[in-house]
Short mmCIF file of C-alpha atoms and ligand atoms in Angstrom, two decimals:
data_model
loop_
_atom_site.label_atom_id
_atom_site.label_comp_id
_atom_site.label_asym_id
_atom_site.label_seq_id
_atom_site.Cartn_x
_atom_site.Cartn_y
_atom_site.Cartn_z
CA UNK A 1 0.00 0.00 0.00
CA UNK A 2 2.94 2.29 0.63
CA UNK A 3 5.92 3.08 -1.52
CA UNK A 4 8.82 5.51 -1.44
CA UNK A 5 8.58 8.81 -3.25
CA UNK A 6 11.75 8.30 -5.36
CA UNK A 7 12.92 11.91 -5.05
CA UNK A 8 12.57 12.10 -1.25
CA UNK A 9 16.18 11.05 -0.60
CA UNK A 10 19.36 10.58 -2.59
CA UNK A 11 22.08 7.92 -2.37
CA UNK A 12 25.76 8.57 -2.97
CA UNK A 13 27.87 6.07 -4.90
CA UNK A 14 31.28 6.18 -6.56
CA UNK A 15 33.16 3.95 -8.97
CA UNK A 16 36.97 3.93 -9.04
CA UNK A 17 37.90 3.85 -12.72
CA UNK A 18 41.42 3.30 -14.03
CA UNK A 19 42.00 7.07 -14.35
CA UNK A 20 39.01 8.77 -12.71
CA UNK A 21 36.22 8.40 -10.22
CA UNK A 22 32.65 8.47 -11.43
CA UNK A 23 30.56 9.86 -8.56
CA UNK A 24 26.76 9.70 -8.75
CA UNK A 25 23.69 10.63 -6.78
CA UNK A 26 20.72 8.37 -7.39
CA UNK A 27 17.11 8.63 -6.29
CA UNK A 28 15.49 5.88 -4.23
CA UNK A 29 14.81 3.91 -7.46
CA UNK A 30 18.58 3.88 -8.25
CA UNK A 31 18.12 6.31 -11.16
CA UNK A 32 21.08 8.65 -11.61
CA UNK A 33 20.12 12.28 -10.94
CA UNK A 34 23.63 13.79 -10.77
CA UNK A 35 27.01 12.52 -11.99
CA UNK A 36 30.53 13.83 -12.21
CA UNK A 37 33.98 12.48 -13.13
CA UNK A 38 37.06 13.41 -11.11
CA UNK A 39 40.54 12.62 -12.52
CA UNK A 40 42.81 10.50 -10.32
CA UNK A 41 46.28 12.07 -10.61
CA UNK A 42 48.29 8.95 -9.68
CA UNK A 43 47.51 5.24 -9.14
CA UNK A 44 48.14 5.39 -5.37
CA UNK A 45 45.58 4.92 -2.57
CA UNK A 46 46.25 8.47 -1.28
CA UNK A 47 45.68 10.09 -4.69
CA UNK A 48 42.49 8.03 -5.12
CA UNK A 49 41.23 9.17 -1.73
CA UNK A 50 42.03 12.82 -2.42
CA UNK A 51 40.16 12.77 -5.76
CA UNK A 52 37.18 11.04 -4.15
CA UNK A 53 36.95 13.60 -1.35
CA UNK A 54 36.98 16.40 -3.94
CA UNK A 55 34.24 14.75 -6.03
CA UNK A 56 32.00 14.02 -3.04
CA UNK A 57 32.32 17.60 -1.78
CA UNK A 58 31.29 18.92 -5.19
CA UNK A 59 28.32 16.61 -5.81
CA UNK A 60 26.95 17.09 -2.27
CA UNK A 61 26.37 20.77 -3.13
CA UNK A 62 23.81 19.77 -5.73
CA UNK A 63 21.08 18.46 -3.39
CA UNK A 64 19.79 19.64 0.01
CA UNK A 65 21.92 18.09 2.76
CA UNK A 66 18.88 16.75 4.65
CA UNK A 67 17.85 14.68 1.59
CA UNK A 68 21.21 12.88 1.29
CA UNK A 69 21.33 9.41 2.89
CA UNK A 70 24.25 9.53 5.36
CA UNK A 71 26.50 6.83 3.83
CA UNK A 72 28.56 6.21 0.70
CA UNK A 73 28.92 3.10 -1.46
CA UNK A 74 32.23 2.56 -3.24
CA UNK A 75 33.25 0.22 -6.03
CA UNK A 76 37.04 -0.08 -6.07
CA UNK A 77 39.66 -2.00 -7.97
CA UNK A 78 41.21 -5.10 -6.45
CA UNK A 79 40.19 -7.99 -4.27
CA UNK A 80 38.17 -6.37 -1.48
CA UNK A 81 37.26 -8.03 1.82
CA UNK A 82 33.67 -6.84 2.05
CA UNK A 83 33.48 -7.20 5.85
CA UNK A 84 36.56 -5.12 6.65
CA UNK A 85 36.62 -2.87 3.56
CA UNK A 86 40.31 -3.68 3.09
CA UNK A 87 41.60 -3.96 -0.48
CA UNK A 88 43.64 -7.15 -0.05
CA UNK A 89 45.40 -6.81 -3.39
CA UNK A 90 45.25 -4.90 -6.65
CA UNK A 91 48.23 -6.37 -8.50
CA UNK A 92 48.02 -4.18 -11.62
CA UNK A 93 48.88 -1.14 -9.45
CA UNK A 94 50.90 -2.94 -6.76
CA UNK A 95 48.49 -2.37 -3.83
CA UNK A 96 48.48 -4.75 -0.87
CA UNK A 97 46.34 -4.52 2.31
CA UNK A 98 44.95 -1.01 1.77
CA UNK A 99 42.37 -0.18 4.53
CA UNK A 100 40.31 1.87 2.09
CA UNK A 101 37.03 1.90 4.03
CA UNK A 102 38.76 3.27 7.11
CA UNK A 103 40.59 5.91 5.03
CA UNK A 104 37.32 7.06 3.42
CA UNK A 105 35.35 7.08 6.68
CA UNK A 106 38.00 9.23 8.36
CA UNK A 107 38.21 11.66 5.45
CA UNK A 108 34.46 12.00 4.73
CA UNK A 109 33.06 11.34 8.22
CA UNK A 110 30.47 9.07 6.61
CA UNK A 111 29.95 5.30 6.93
CA UNK A 112 31.36 3.66 3.78
CA UNK A 113 30.62 0.34 2.09
CA UNK A 114 33.47 -0.91 -0.10
CA UNK A 115 33.06 -3.70 -2.64
CA UNK A 116 35.01 -4.66 -5.78
CA UNK A 117 33.81 -2.58 -8.74
CA UNK A 118 33.06 -5.61 -10.96
CA UNK A 119 30.74 -7.02 -8.29
CA UNK A 120 28.87 -3.72 -8.07
CA UNK A 121 28.56 -3.51 -11.85
CA UNK A 122 26.94 -6.96 -11.72
CA UNK A 123 24.54 -5.83 -9.00
CA UNK A 124 23.49 -2.75 -10.98
CA UNK A 125 23.07 -4.74 -14.19
CA UNK A 126 20.80 -7.37 -12.63
CA UNK A 127 18.65 -4.67 -11.00
CA UNK A 128 18.38 -2.97 -14.38
CA UNK A 129 17.42 -6.20 -16.15
CA UNK A 130 15.00 -7.47 -13.49
CA UNK A 131 12.01 -6.63 -15.68
CA UNK A 132 13.46 -8.93 -18.37
CA UNK A 133 13.43 -11.80 -15.86
CA UNK A 134 17.25 -11.91 -15.56
CA UNK A 135 18.35 -13.37 -12.20
CA UNK A 136 21.62 -15.14 -13.11
CA UNK A 137 24.33 -13.08 -14.68
CA UNK A 138 28.09 -12.74 -15.05
CA UNK A 139 29.53 -9.24 -15.49
CA UNK A 140 33.00 -8.70 -16.94
CA UNK A 141 34.60 -5.29 -16.76
CA UNK A 142 37.53 -4.92 -19.19
CA UNK A 143 39.97 -2.09 -18.72
CA UNK A 144 43.48 -1.84 -17.27
CA UNK A 145 42.39 -4.81 -15.17
CA UNK A 146 39.60 -7.35 -15.49
CA UNK A 147 36.79 -7.22 -12.94
CA UNK A 148 34.11 -9.85 -12.63
CA UNK A 149 30.88 -10.09 -10.66
CA UNK A 150 28.57 -13.08 -10.40
CA UNK A 151 24.88 -12.80 -9.58
CA UNK A 152 22.95 -15.95 -8.76
CA UNK A 153 19.20 -15.99 -8.15
CA UNK A 154 19.15 -12.19 -8.02
CA UNK A 155 21.84 -11.87 -5.32
CA UNK A 156 25.53 -11.13 -5.55
CA UNK A 157 27.62 -14.27 -5.07
CA UNK A 158 30.67 -13.35 -2.98
CA UNK A 159 31.97 -16.75 -1.80
CA UNK A 160 33.68 -17.73 1.46
CA UNK A 161 35.86 -14.61 1.90
CA UNK A 162 34.58 -12.15 -0.73
CA UNK A 163 36.86 -13.43 -3.51
CA UNK A 164 34.32 -15.04 -5.84
CA UNK A 165 34.77 -13.72 -9.36
CA UNK A 166 38.58 -13.38 -9.40
CA UNK A 167 38.48 -14.42 -13.03
CA UNK A 168 41.36 -12.05 -13.84
CA UNK A 169 43.84 -14.42 -12.24
CA UNK A 170 42.53 -17.69 -13.58
CA UNK A 171 44.88 -19.46 -15.99
CA UNK A 172 43.94 -19.40 -19.67
CA UNK A 173 47.39 -20.25 -21.12
CA UNK A 174 49.65 -22.60 -19.07
CA UNK A 175 52.82 -21.24 -20.71
CA UNK A 176 51.62 -17.64 -20.84
CA UNK A 177 53.44 -14.56 -19.53
CA UNK A 178 54.21 -13.94 -15.86
CA UNK A 179 51.41 -11.98 -14.15
CA UNK A 180 52.16 -9.53 -11.29
CA UNK A 181 50.19 -11.92 -9.02
CA UNK A 182 53.01 -14.48 -9.46
CA UNK A 183 51.11 -16.94 -11.66
CA UNK A 184 51.73 -17.56 -15.38
CA UNK A 185 49.15 -17.11 -18.14
CA UNK A 186 46.45 -15.29 -16.14
CA UNK A 187 43.52 -13.90 -18.15
CA UNK A 188 44.49 -10.40 -17.00
CA UNK A 189 48.06 -10.79 -18.31
CA UNK A 190 46.67 -11.73 -21.75
CA UNK A 191 43.39 -9.83 -22.23
CA UNK A 192 43.43 -6.61 -20.16
CA UNK A 193 44.31 -3.23 -21.68
CA UNK A 194 48.10 -3.32 -21.21
CA UNK A 195 48.32 -6.79 -22.81
CA UNK A 196 46.27 -5.62 -25.83
CA UNK A 197 48.51 -2.58 -26.31
CA UNK A 198 51.71 -4.64 -25.87
CA UNK A 199 50.69 -7.22 -28.46
CA UNK A 200 49.86 -4.50 -30.98
CA UNK A 201 53.24 -2.79 -30.40
CA UNK A 202 55.10 -6.10 -30.85
CA UNK A 203 53.30 -6.83 -34.12
CA UNK A 204 53.94 -3.31 -35.48
CA UNK A 205 57.68 -3.95 -35.24
CA UNK A 206 57.37 -6.49 -38.07
CA UNK A 207 56.59 -3.66 -40.52
CA UNK A 208 53.02 -4.61 -41.48
CA UNK A 209 50.92 -1.58 -42.56
CA UNK A 210 48.39 -0.42 -39.94
CA UNK A 211 46.48 2.77 -39.10
CA UNK A 212 47.90 2.38 -35.58
CA UNK A 213 51.23 3.83 -36.73
CA UNK A 214 49.65 7.14 -37.74
CA UNK A 215 47.40 7.16 -34.64
CA UNK A 216 50.45 6.98 -32.41
CA UNK A 217 52.36 9.61 -34.40
CA UNK A 218 54.89 6.94 -35.44
CA UNK A 219 55.67 6.25 -31.76
CA UNK A 220 54.35 2.72 -31.24
CA UNK A 221 55.15 2.96 -27.51
CA UNK A 222 52.28 5.48 -27.23
CA UNK A 223 49.64 3.05 -28.54
CA UNK A 224 46.85 2.33 -26.05
CA UNK A 225 44.33 -0.49 -25.91
CA UNK A 226 41.64 2.06 -26.85
CA UNK A 227 43.58 2.83 -30.06
CA UNK A 228 43.71 -0.88 -30.90
CA UNK A 229 39.99 -1.37 -30.23
CA UNK A 230 39.05 1.64 -32.38
CA UNK A 231 41.36 0.58 -35.24
CA UNK A 232 39.98 -2.96 -35.16
CA UNK A 233 36.39 -1.68 -35.43
CA UNK A 234 37.51 0.43 -38.44
CA UNK A 235 38.72 -2.72 -40.19
CA UNK A 236 42.49 -2.51 -39.56
CA UNK A 237 43.85 -6.05 -40.09
CA UNK A 238 46.65 -5.95 -37.51
CA UNK A 239 44.40 -4.50 -34.79
CA UNK A 240 41.66 -6.97 -35.73
CA UNK A 241 44.08 -9.85 -35.22
CA UNK A 242 45.07 -8.54 -31.77
CA UNK A 243 41.40 -8.21 -30.79
CA UNK A 244 40.74 -11.70 -32.16
CA UNK A 245 43.51 -13.15 -29.95
CA UNK A 246 42.13 -11.23 -26.96
CA UNK A 247 38.66 -12.63 -27.63
CA UNK A 248 40.21 -16.12 -27.79
CA UNK A 249 41.47 -15.85 -24.21
CA UNK A 250 38.22 -14.27 -23.01
CA UNK A 251 36.26 -17.01 -24.79
CA UNK A 252 38.14 -19.73 -22.84
CA UNK A 253 37.31 -18.03 -19.52
CA UNK A 254 33.69 -17.24 -20.43
CA UNK A 255 32.98 -20.74 -21.79
CA UNK A 256 34.19 -22.18 -18.47
CA UNK A 257 31.87 -19.80 -16.60
CA UNK A 258 28.95 -20.72 -18.87
CA UNK A 259 29.52 -24.44 -18.21
CA UNK A 260 29.98 -23.99 -14.44
CA UNK A 261 27.40 -21.30 -13.62
CA UNK A 262 24.77 -21.61 -16.40
CA UNK A 263 24.02 -17.85 -16.46
CA UNK A 264 21.29 -16.17 -18.53
CA UNK A 265 23.55 -13.26 -19.44
CA UNK A 266 27.24 -12.54 -19.76
CA UNK A 267 27.70 -8.78 -19.83
CA UNK A 268 30.82 -7.03 -21.17
CA UNK A 269 31.53 -3.64 -19.59
CA UNK A 270 34.41 -1.32 -18.71
CA UNK A 271 36.12 1.03 -21.15
CA UNK A 272 37.30 -1.78 -23.47
CA UNK A 273 34.31 -4.09 -23.14
CA UNK A 274 31.90 -1.26 -23.97
CA UNK A 275 33.96 0.22 -26.79
CA UNK A 276 34.30 -2.59 -29.27
CA UNK A 277 31.63 -4.16 -31.45
CA UNK A 278 34.24 -6.50 -32.98
CA UNK A 279 35.44 -7.73 -29.56
CA UNK A 280 31.83 -8.58 -28.59
CA UNK A 281 31.27 -10.51 -31.84
CA UNK A 282 34.52 -12.44 -31.53
CA UNK A 283 33.89 -13.24 -27.83
CA UNK A 284 30.45 -14.58 -28.80
CA UNK A 285 32.07 -16.81 -31.48
CA UNK A 286 34.90 -18.05 -29.26
CA UNK A 287 32.54 -18.84 -26.38
CA UNK A 288 30.17 -20.66 -28.73
CA UNK A 289 33.05 -22.87 -29.96
CA UNK A 290 34.06 -23.91 -26.44
CA UNK A 291 30.98 -23.96 -24.19
CA UNK A 292 28.65 -26.95 -23.98
CA UNK A 293 25.66 -26.60 -26.28
CA UNK A 294 22.97 -26.91 -23.59
CA UNK A 295 24.14 -24.16 -21.17
CA UNK A 296 25.15 -22.11 -24.22
CA UNK A 297 21.53 -22.22 -25.44
CA UNK A 298 20.44 -20.35 -22.28
CA UNK A 299 22.96 -17.50 -22.37
CA UNK A 300 23.18 -14.22 -24.25
CA UNK A 301 26.45 -12.29 -24.37
CA UNK A 302 25.82 -8.54 -24.61
CA UNK A 303 27.37 -5.24 -23.69
CA UNK A 304 26.27 -3.49 -20.48
CA UNK A 305 23.04 -1.49 -20.69
CA UNK A 306 24.36 0.99 -18.10
CA UNK A 307 27.57 2.08 -19.84
CA UNK A 308 30.20 3.53 -17.53
CA UNK A 309 27.58 4.30 -14.83
CA UNK A 310 27.18 0.63 -13.85
CA UNK A 311 29.70 0.43 -11.00
CA UNK A 312 28.61 3.74 -9.46
CA UNK A 313 24.91 2.80 -9.60
CA UNK A 314 25.74 -0.52 -7.92
CA UNK A 315 27.65 1.41 -5.24
CA UNK A 316 24.66 3.69 -4.60
CA UNK A 317 22.45 0.58 -4.51
CA UNK A 318 24.47 -0.65 -1.51
CA UNK A 319 23.36 2.48 0.32
CA UNK A 320 19.77 2.05 -0.89
CA UNK A 321 19.68 -1.47 0.59
CA UNK A 322 20.09 0.25 3.96
CA UNK A 323 17.83 3.21 3.16
CA UNK A 324 15.16 2.55 5.77
CA UNK A 325 17.74 2.28 8.56
CA UNK A 326 19.47 5.43 7.35
CA UNK A 327 16.27 7.47 7.01
CA UNK A 328 14.89 6.56 10.44
CA UNK A 329 18.21 6.61 12.28
ZN1 ZN B 401 47.53 -13.13 -12.17
#
């Protein structure tokens, strides 16, 4: 008989991107009403905190203070212990045991909820697709690292100590390159942004024509994964081959997930996952070649419907799950 007036209160959520924070305010229905991006000047915990504090101060000005729920949800990189809010490890930037929740709570004087950004993307995506009847979903965020969130029966699956979904460090090539985590042939070492850019640079040295040379001003060391993705979608053969190899590794990992978890959706997100039509097509083909036919018949592989907002909306949704407690506190 009763329901919330969506605009009565606002929830604060933030997503730690590779180079910037996306900070959002959502209404009580998790619809974004304000957003802003704040650049992160250096990949250190302190620089991340400083940028977050700046973004939160700015976005808080945009709504009346009494309508803001007194908490913040955060989606960060790395393996996060959800109970303690400690980032156990984020190998791509060399972080170990960063007490990020404590740092944020001291700086903002607000209770904080800290969860891996891939998990929060998954949470936002399944909320968004609830009307389509989606309850089982795997979310893959592709950028400088690879984040993954698993939703089963409508709820986030976190596992015994919050590490479910560490797909980035599962082996997809036994003799592959050394990963900063210490293992060889991890998915992240072969299919995340730096690996894509490195493979393109290596292939350019053989002299094959490619639009990537001009894009990088004849300095192949400046080529980024975004350059490779864009060139591949424009039909560049060398870039297309690199994206095809990347999709091959992703296809191995996703086919395993399809066989093990039997999801309805696999969602590609993050700056690389969202950017490339070719990558999506090749991942669909590679997964179809490796997954078992019966679980494959139940799954659709698509790009995220929420774009780069996904992680921040999921972070705000953490606050919304506690809305009644926060309103009547
Ligand atoms: Zn690894």
